[in-house]
Each structure stands twice: as C-alpha cells, then as structure tokens.
Coordinates of C-alpha atoms in Angstrom, one line a residue:
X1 CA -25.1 -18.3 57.2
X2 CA -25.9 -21.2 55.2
X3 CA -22.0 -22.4 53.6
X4 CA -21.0 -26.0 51.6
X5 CA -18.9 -27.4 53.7
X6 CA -16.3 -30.1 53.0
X7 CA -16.7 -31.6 56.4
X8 CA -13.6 -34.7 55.6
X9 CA -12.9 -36.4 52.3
X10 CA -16.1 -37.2 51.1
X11 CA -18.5 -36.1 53.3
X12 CA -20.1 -32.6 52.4
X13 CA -23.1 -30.7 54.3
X14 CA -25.3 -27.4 53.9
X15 CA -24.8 -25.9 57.3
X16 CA -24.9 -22.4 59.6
X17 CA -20.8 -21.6 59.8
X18 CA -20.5 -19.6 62.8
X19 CA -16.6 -18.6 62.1
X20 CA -17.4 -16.9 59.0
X21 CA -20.5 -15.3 60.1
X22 CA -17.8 -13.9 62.7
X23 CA -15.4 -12.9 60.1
X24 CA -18.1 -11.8 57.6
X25 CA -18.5 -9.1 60.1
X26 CA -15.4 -7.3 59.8
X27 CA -15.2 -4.7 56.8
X28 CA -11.6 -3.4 56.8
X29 CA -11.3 0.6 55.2
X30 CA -10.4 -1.1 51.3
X31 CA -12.6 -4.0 51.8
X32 CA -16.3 -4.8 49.7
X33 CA -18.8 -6.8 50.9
X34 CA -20.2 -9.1 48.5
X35 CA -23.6 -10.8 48.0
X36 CA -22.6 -14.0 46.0
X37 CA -24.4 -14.7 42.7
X38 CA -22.8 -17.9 41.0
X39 CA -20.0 -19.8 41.8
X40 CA -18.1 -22.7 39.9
X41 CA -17.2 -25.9 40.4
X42 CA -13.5 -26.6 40.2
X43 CA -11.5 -29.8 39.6
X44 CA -9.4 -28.9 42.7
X45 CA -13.1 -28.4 44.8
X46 CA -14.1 -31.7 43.5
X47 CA -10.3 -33.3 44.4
X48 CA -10.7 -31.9 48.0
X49 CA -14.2 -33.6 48.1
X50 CA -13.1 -37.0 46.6
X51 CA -8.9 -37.2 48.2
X52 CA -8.6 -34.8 51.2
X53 CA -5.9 -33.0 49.9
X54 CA -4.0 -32.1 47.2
X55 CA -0.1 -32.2 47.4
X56 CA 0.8 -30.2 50.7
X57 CA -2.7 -28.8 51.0
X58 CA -4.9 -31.4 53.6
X59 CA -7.8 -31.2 54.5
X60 CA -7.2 -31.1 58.4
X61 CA -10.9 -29.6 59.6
X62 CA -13.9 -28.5 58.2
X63 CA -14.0 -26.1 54.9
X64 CA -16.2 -24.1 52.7
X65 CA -15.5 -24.9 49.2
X66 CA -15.6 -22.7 46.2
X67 CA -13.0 -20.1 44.4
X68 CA -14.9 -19.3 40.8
X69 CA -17.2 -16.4 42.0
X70 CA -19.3 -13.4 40.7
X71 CA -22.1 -11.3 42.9
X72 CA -22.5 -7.9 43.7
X73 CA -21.6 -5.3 46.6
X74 CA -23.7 -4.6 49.2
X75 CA -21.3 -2.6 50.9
X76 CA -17.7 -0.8 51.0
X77 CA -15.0 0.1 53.4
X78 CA -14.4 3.7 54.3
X79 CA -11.4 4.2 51.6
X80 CA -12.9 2.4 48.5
X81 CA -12.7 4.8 45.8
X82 CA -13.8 2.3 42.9
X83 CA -16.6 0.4 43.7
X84 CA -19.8 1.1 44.9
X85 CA -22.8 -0.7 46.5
X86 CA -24.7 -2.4 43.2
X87 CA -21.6 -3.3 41.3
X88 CA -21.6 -6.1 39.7
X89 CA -18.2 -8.1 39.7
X90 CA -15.8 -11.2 39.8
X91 CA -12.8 -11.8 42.3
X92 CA -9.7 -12.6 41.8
X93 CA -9.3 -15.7 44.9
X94 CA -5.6 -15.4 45.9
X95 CA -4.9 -12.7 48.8
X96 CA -1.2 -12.0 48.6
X97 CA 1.0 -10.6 51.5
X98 CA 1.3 -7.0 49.7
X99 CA 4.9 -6.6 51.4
X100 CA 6.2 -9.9 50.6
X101 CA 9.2 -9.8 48.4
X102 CA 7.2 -12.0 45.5
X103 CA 4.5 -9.5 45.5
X104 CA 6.8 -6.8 45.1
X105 CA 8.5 -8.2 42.3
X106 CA 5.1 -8.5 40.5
X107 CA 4.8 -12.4 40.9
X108 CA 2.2 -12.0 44.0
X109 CA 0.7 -15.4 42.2
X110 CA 3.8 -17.7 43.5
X111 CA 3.9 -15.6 47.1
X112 CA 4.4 -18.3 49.9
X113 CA 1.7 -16.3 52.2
X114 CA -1.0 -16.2 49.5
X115 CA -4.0 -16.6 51.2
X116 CA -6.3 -18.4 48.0
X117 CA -10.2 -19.2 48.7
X118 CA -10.8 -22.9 49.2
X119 CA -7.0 -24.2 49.7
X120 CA -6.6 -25.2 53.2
X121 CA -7.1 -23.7 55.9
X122 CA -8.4 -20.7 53.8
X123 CA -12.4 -21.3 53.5
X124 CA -13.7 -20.2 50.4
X125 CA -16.7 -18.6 49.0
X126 CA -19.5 -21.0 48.3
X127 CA -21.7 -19.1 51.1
X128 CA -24.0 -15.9 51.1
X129 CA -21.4 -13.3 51.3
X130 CA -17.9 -12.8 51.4
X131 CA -15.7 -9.9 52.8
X132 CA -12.5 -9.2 49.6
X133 CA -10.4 -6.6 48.8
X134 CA -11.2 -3.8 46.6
X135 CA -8.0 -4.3 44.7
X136 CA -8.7 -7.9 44.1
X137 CA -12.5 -7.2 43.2
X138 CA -13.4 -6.4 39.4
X139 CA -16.0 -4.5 38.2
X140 CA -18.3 -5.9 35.3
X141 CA -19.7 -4.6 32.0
X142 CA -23.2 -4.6 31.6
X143 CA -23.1 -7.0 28.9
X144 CA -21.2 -9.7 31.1
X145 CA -23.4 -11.9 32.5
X146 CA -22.7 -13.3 36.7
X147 CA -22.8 -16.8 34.8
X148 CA -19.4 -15.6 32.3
X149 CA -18.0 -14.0 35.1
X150 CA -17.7 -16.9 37.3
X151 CA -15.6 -18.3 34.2
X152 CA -13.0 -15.7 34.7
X153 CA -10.8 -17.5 37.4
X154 CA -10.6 -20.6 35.0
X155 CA -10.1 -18.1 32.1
X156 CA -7.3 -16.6 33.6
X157 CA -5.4 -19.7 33.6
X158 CA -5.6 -19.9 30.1
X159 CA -4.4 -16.3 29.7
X160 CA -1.9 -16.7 31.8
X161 CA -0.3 -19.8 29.9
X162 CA -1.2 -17.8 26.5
X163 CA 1.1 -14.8 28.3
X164 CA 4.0 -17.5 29.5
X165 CA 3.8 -19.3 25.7
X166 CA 4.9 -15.8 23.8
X167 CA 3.1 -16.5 20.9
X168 CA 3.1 -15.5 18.0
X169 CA 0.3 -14.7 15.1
X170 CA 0.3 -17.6 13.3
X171 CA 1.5 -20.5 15.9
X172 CA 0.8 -23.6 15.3
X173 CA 0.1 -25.1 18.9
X174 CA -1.3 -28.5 20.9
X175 CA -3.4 -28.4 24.3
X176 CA -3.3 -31.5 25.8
X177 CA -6.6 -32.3 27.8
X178 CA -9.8 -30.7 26.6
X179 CA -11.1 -30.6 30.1
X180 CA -12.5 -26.7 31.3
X181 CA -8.5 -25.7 31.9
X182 CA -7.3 -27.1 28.0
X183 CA -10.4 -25.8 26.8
X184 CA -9.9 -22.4 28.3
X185 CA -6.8 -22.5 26.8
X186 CA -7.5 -23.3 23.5
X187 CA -9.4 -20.1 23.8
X188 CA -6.3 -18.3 25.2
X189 CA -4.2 -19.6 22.5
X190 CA -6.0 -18.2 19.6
X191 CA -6.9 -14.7 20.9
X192 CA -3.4 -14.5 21.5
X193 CA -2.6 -15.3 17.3
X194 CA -2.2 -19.0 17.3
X195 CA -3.8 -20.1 13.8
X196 CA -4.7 -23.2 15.0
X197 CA -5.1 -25.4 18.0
X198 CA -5.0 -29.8 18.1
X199 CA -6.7 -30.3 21.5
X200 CA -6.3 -33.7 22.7
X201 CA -8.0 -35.7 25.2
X202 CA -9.9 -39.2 25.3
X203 CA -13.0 -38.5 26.0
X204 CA -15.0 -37.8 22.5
X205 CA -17.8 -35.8 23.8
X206 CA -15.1 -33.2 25.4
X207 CA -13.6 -33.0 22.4
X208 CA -17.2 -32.1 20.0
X209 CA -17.2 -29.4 22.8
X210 CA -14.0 -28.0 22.0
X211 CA -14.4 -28.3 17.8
X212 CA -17.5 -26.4 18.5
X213 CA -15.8 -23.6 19.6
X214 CA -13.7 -22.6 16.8
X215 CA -13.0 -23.9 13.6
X216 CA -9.3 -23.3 14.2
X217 CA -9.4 -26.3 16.8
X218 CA -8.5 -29.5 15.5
X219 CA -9.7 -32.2 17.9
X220 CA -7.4 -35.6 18.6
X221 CA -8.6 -38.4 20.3
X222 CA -5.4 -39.7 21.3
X223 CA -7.2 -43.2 22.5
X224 CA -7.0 -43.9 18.9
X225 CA -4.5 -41.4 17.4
X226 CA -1.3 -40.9 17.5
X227 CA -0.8 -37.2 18.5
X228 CA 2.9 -36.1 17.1
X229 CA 2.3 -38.3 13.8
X230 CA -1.1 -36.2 13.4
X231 CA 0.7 -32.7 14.3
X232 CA 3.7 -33.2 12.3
X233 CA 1.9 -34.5 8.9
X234 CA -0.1 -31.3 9.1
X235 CA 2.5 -29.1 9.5
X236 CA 5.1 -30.4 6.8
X237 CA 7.0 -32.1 9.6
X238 CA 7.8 -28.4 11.8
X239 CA 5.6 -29.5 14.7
X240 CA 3.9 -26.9 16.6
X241 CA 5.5 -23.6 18.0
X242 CA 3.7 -24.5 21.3
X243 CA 2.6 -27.1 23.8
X244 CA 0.6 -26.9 26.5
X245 CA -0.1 -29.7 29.1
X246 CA -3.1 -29.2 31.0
X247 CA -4.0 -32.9 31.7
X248 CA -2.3 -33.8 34.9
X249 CA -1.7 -36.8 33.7
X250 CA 2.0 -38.4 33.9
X251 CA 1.5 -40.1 30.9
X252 CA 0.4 -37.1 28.5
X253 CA 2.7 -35.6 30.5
X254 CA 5.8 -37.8 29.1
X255 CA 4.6 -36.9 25.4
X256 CA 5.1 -33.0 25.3
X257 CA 8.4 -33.2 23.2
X258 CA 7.7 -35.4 20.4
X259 CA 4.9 -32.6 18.6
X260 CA 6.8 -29.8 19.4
X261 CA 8.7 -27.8 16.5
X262 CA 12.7 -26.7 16.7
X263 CA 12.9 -23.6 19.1
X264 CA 9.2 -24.2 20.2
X265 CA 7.9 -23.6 24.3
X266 CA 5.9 -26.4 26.3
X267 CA 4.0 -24.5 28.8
X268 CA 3.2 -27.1 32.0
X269 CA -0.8 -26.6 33.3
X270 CA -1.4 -29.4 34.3
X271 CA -1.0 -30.0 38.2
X272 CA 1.3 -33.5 38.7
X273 CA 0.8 -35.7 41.8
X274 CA 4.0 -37.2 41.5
X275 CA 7.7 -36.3 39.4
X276 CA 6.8 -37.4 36.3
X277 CA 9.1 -38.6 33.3
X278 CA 11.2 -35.5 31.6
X279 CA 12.9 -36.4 28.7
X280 CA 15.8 -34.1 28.6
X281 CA 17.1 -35.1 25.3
X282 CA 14.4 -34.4 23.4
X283 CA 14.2 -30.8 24.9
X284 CA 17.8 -30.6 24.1
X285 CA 17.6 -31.1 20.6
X286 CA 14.7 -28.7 19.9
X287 CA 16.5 -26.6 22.5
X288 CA 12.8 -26.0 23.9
X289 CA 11.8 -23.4 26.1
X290 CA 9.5 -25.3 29.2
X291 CA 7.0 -22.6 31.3
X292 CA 5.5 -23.8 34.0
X293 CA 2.5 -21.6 35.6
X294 CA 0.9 -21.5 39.2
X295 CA -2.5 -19.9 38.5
X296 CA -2.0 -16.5 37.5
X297 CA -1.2 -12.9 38.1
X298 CA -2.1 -9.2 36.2
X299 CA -5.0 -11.4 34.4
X300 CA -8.1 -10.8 35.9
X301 CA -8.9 -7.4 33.6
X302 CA -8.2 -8.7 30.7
X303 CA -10.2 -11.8 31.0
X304 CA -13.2 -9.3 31.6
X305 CA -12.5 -7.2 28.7
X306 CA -12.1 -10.3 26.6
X307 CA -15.0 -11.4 27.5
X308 CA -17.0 -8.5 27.0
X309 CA -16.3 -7.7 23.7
X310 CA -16.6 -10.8 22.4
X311 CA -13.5 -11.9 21.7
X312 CA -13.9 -14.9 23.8
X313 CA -16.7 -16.5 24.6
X314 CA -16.9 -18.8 27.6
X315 CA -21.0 -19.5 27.5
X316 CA -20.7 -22.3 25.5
X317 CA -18.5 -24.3 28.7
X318 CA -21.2 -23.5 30.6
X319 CA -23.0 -27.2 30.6
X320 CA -25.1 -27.3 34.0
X321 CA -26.6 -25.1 36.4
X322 CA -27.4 -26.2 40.0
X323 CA -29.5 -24.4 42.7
X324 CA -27.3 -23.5 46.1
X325 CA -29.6 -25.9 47.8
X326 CA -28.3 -28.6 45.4
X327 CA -25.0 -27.7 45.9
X328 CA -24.0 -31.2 47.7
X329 CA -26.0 -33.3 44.6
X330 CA -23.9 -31.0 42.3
X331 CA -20.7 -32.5 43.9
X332 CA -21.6 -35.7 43.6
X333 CA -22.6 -35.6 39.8
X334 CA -18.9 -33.5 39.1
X335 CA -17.5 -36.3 41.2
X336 CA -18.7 -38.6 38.6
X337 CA -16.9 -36.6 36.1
X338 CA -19.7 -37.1 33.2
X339 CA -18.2 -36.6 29.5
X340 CA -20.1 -34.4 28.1
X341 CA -20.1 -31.8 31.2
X342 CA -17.4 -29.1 31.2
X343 CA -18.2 -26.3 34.0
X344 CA -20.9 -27.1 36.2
X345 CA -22.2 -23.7 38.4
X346 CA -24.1 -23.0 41.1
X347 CA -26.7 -20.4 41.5
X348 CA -27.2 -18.8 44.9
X349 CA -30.4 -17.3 46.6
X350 CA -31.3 -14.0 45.0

C-alpha cells in the first residue's frame, strides 16, 4: 500500500508501508473501511515536513501524513447500523478514549489519549485506505462534492471558534490571519450572525481571496494599516464584539486587545510556539472574555449541513489540486507557502 511518508524533517517518499497494510487489515464490529478520495494539505502536515515537530509532538520515526479526508466505504464491521458499502463521507481525525473522563464530559476534543491522524506516533491517512470508526465517520449529501468534504476538518475549526465566540446577529468582529484557518473563520463568523468581518493578514493576494468571499469581509493589510485605528473609526469608536487570532504569530498575537469593544471575547486559534506577550490590563479594562480552542468537538455535522445547503461555501479555498503520485512535489510547493494558494488537495487513484 502505497502511503506519503514523512521519513525525518524534510525528507518525504511514496513508499509500500507494511505496518498499515497490517493494521488496515483489522475491521473491528463498529469499524468502516474506507477507500480514500481527496485529502488536504494542512499547515501542521507541512510544519511536520519542514521542523520535525510541533510543540511536544516529534517526529521520532517514519509517518504517513494527512488528516483532511473524504472517500467512500468499501466495507463495514458486523455492528454498523449507519453506513453502508458506497457511502460517500468525511472523518472526523481525533479517536478519543470513549471512557476517559474528558470524553465523558463532552470535551473528547482536549482528551489526553486522543489518538488524531498525522500527530506523532499516530500515522495518518494520506494512503489507499484507512480502517475509522463508524461514530467518527460522516455520511455525505449528494450535492457535497469529496473535494468540499475534505474542507470539513479545517471548517470545523472555524465552527468551533464561531461556537466558543457566542455571537451574536449583528457582531462586529476581526480574524487575524487570512490563511485557510482565518479564512474558515471568517466564514464561521458570519453564518453564525456577525454583520461584518476585518480579516487581516500581510499578504495582499490572501486577502482578495477572502474579500471575494463575502461582501461583509473587510480586508486589512496590516503591513500598511493600522488595524484598531481602522476597526474603531468604523465602528464609532465600540471596537468589535469579537476577535479571533488565527495567525500564530506572537506579534499579532500581542495586538488582540486594542480592536476589541467593552465586554467583547478574543477567541485564541492560532497555535503559539512560544508564551507570547498578554497584556492583562487591557483585558482588564474591557473586562474581555479570552477562548482558547484545541480543534474541535460536536462539529463535524454541522459543517456538512452547512455546506450542503449552501450556506457556506468552501470551493472557492480550493486553489490547487495535485495527483497522489505528486503528493511529495505538492509538499514542496505548500512548503513554499505561495500567496495566492489557500488549500492545496490531493486526488488519490480512483
């Protein structure tokens, strides 16, 4: 079985994987077995590829890469009751301990035995097929294509921030970085009733992407704006009701107070390498609410039924498709991190 393998920081191969053609072979009784159909590329993927590791998570001995997935089952475990050989479908990535006490509590995203595809030592799914759980295995409408179902593990991100934010019709809020994450979000943010969205980054092409989505977006280019002076002349000197940092950046990072209005939530997406500057006074006087999110949970659903009827569409992030045989060139060009490239896929054998 032909898998992408991240053999050490930045060396990857197309190679036969014999301990997941082992695995592959065990179907447990509320298992599927799933032919893979597209698969995205992620900024952790491409952080494993170019750094090794990311925080705790190294890189120690060979792994599959991959965690944004669609395909279709081929076949089902003895006790599957809701999907059936020729479903199409997306799968949630993270494998939670269903007795842990997180898990339990309904927070099965932040359990410490979650097993997630691609985060060392847990190989993910850029490969054939994969063995998943029924319960974490979604089915699709016919009007969803594999292509917008791959986008509904970054999607769920977005929801999931939208969901921590409580907002409320008519927000005002700001999404710093307009990478596939703060553009996800902008999405999130308006389905959920924000009236407007300034999304922020540097890059001016990322940006025309994310104006073109909506015109309740309001694009900032922070290399030459000033981002609270922008927010607060627009909105009578309030601010907006939410911010959300989905840069990883330490220096966007530092600036999540001064847009924010009175009473208003900062919702933290944005992974940090390192502590990063918190000024405490500023959240003081607003008396701000800070979320912070670690991927999601419950979302999966309604990303799909989102998507299907319309209410968000994820195509236009889409920017580049790749072949599975391409998959190492593919790595290399998201290494590169082009501007005007948002999600780049991979297509495998039909």
């Amino acid at each position: 079985m032909q898998s992408l393998v991240l053999e050490r920081q930045g060396e990857l191969s197309l190679r036969d994987f014999p301990q997941i053609d082992r695995d592959e072979e065990v179907l447990g009784p509320r298992d599927v077995r799933i032919k893979l159909h597209t698969v995205g590329i992620c900024g952790s993927d491409v952080h494993y590829y170019t750094h090794g590791r990311i925080g705790p998570f190294v890189v120690n001995a060979p792994m599959i890469l991959g965690h944004e997935a669609s395909g279709t089952v081929i076949e089902v475990g003895t006790e599957v009751t809701t999907l059936k050989p020729g479903d199409r479908v997306c799968m949630e990535p993270g494998i939670p301990d269903p007795n842990s006490r997180a898990t339990r509590l309904g927070m099965y995203n932040v359990d410490p035995a979650v097993r997630f595809w691609a985060t060392p030592p847990v190989h993910g799914i850029l490969r054939p097929t994969c063995v998943h759980p029924e319960a974490f295995t979604f089915k699709l409408p016919d009007n969803v294509s594999f292509a917008e179902a791959a986008m509904v593990e970054p999607l769920a991100v977005g929801i999931h921030a939208a969901t921590k934010a409580r907002i409320k019709p008519g927000d005002n809020a700001v999404v710093m970085g307009a990478g596939p994450i703060g553009l996800v979000t902008a999405l999130s943010a308006l389905a959920a009733g924000c009236a407007r969205v300034f999304l922020t980054d540097i890059a001016q092409p990322k940006l025309e992407i994310g104006a073109s989505l909506s015109p309740a977006i309001t694009p900032v280019n922070v290399a030459h704006e000033d981002l609270a002076a922008r927010v607060l002349r627009e909105t009578d000197g309030w601010g907006a009701e939410v911010v959300f940092e989905a840069t990883g950046s330490p220096k966007a990072a530092a600036g999540i107070f001064p847009p924010l209005a009175p009473g208003g939530c900062v919702v933290l997406i944005g992974g940090q390498p390192d502590p990063i500057a918190y000024d405490a006074g500023a959240a003081m006087v607003r008396e701000a609410r800070v979320e912070n999110i670690f991927r999601y949970a419950h979302a999966f659903p309604r990303c799909v039924n989102m998507i299907a009827s319309g209410a968000i569409d994820v195509k236009p992030l889409i920017t580049r498709r790749f072949d599975f045989k391409d998959s190492v060139q593919a790595f290399e060009i998201a290494a590169s991190a082009p501007a005007g490239d948002v999600k780049m896929q991979i297509e495998l054998p039909g």
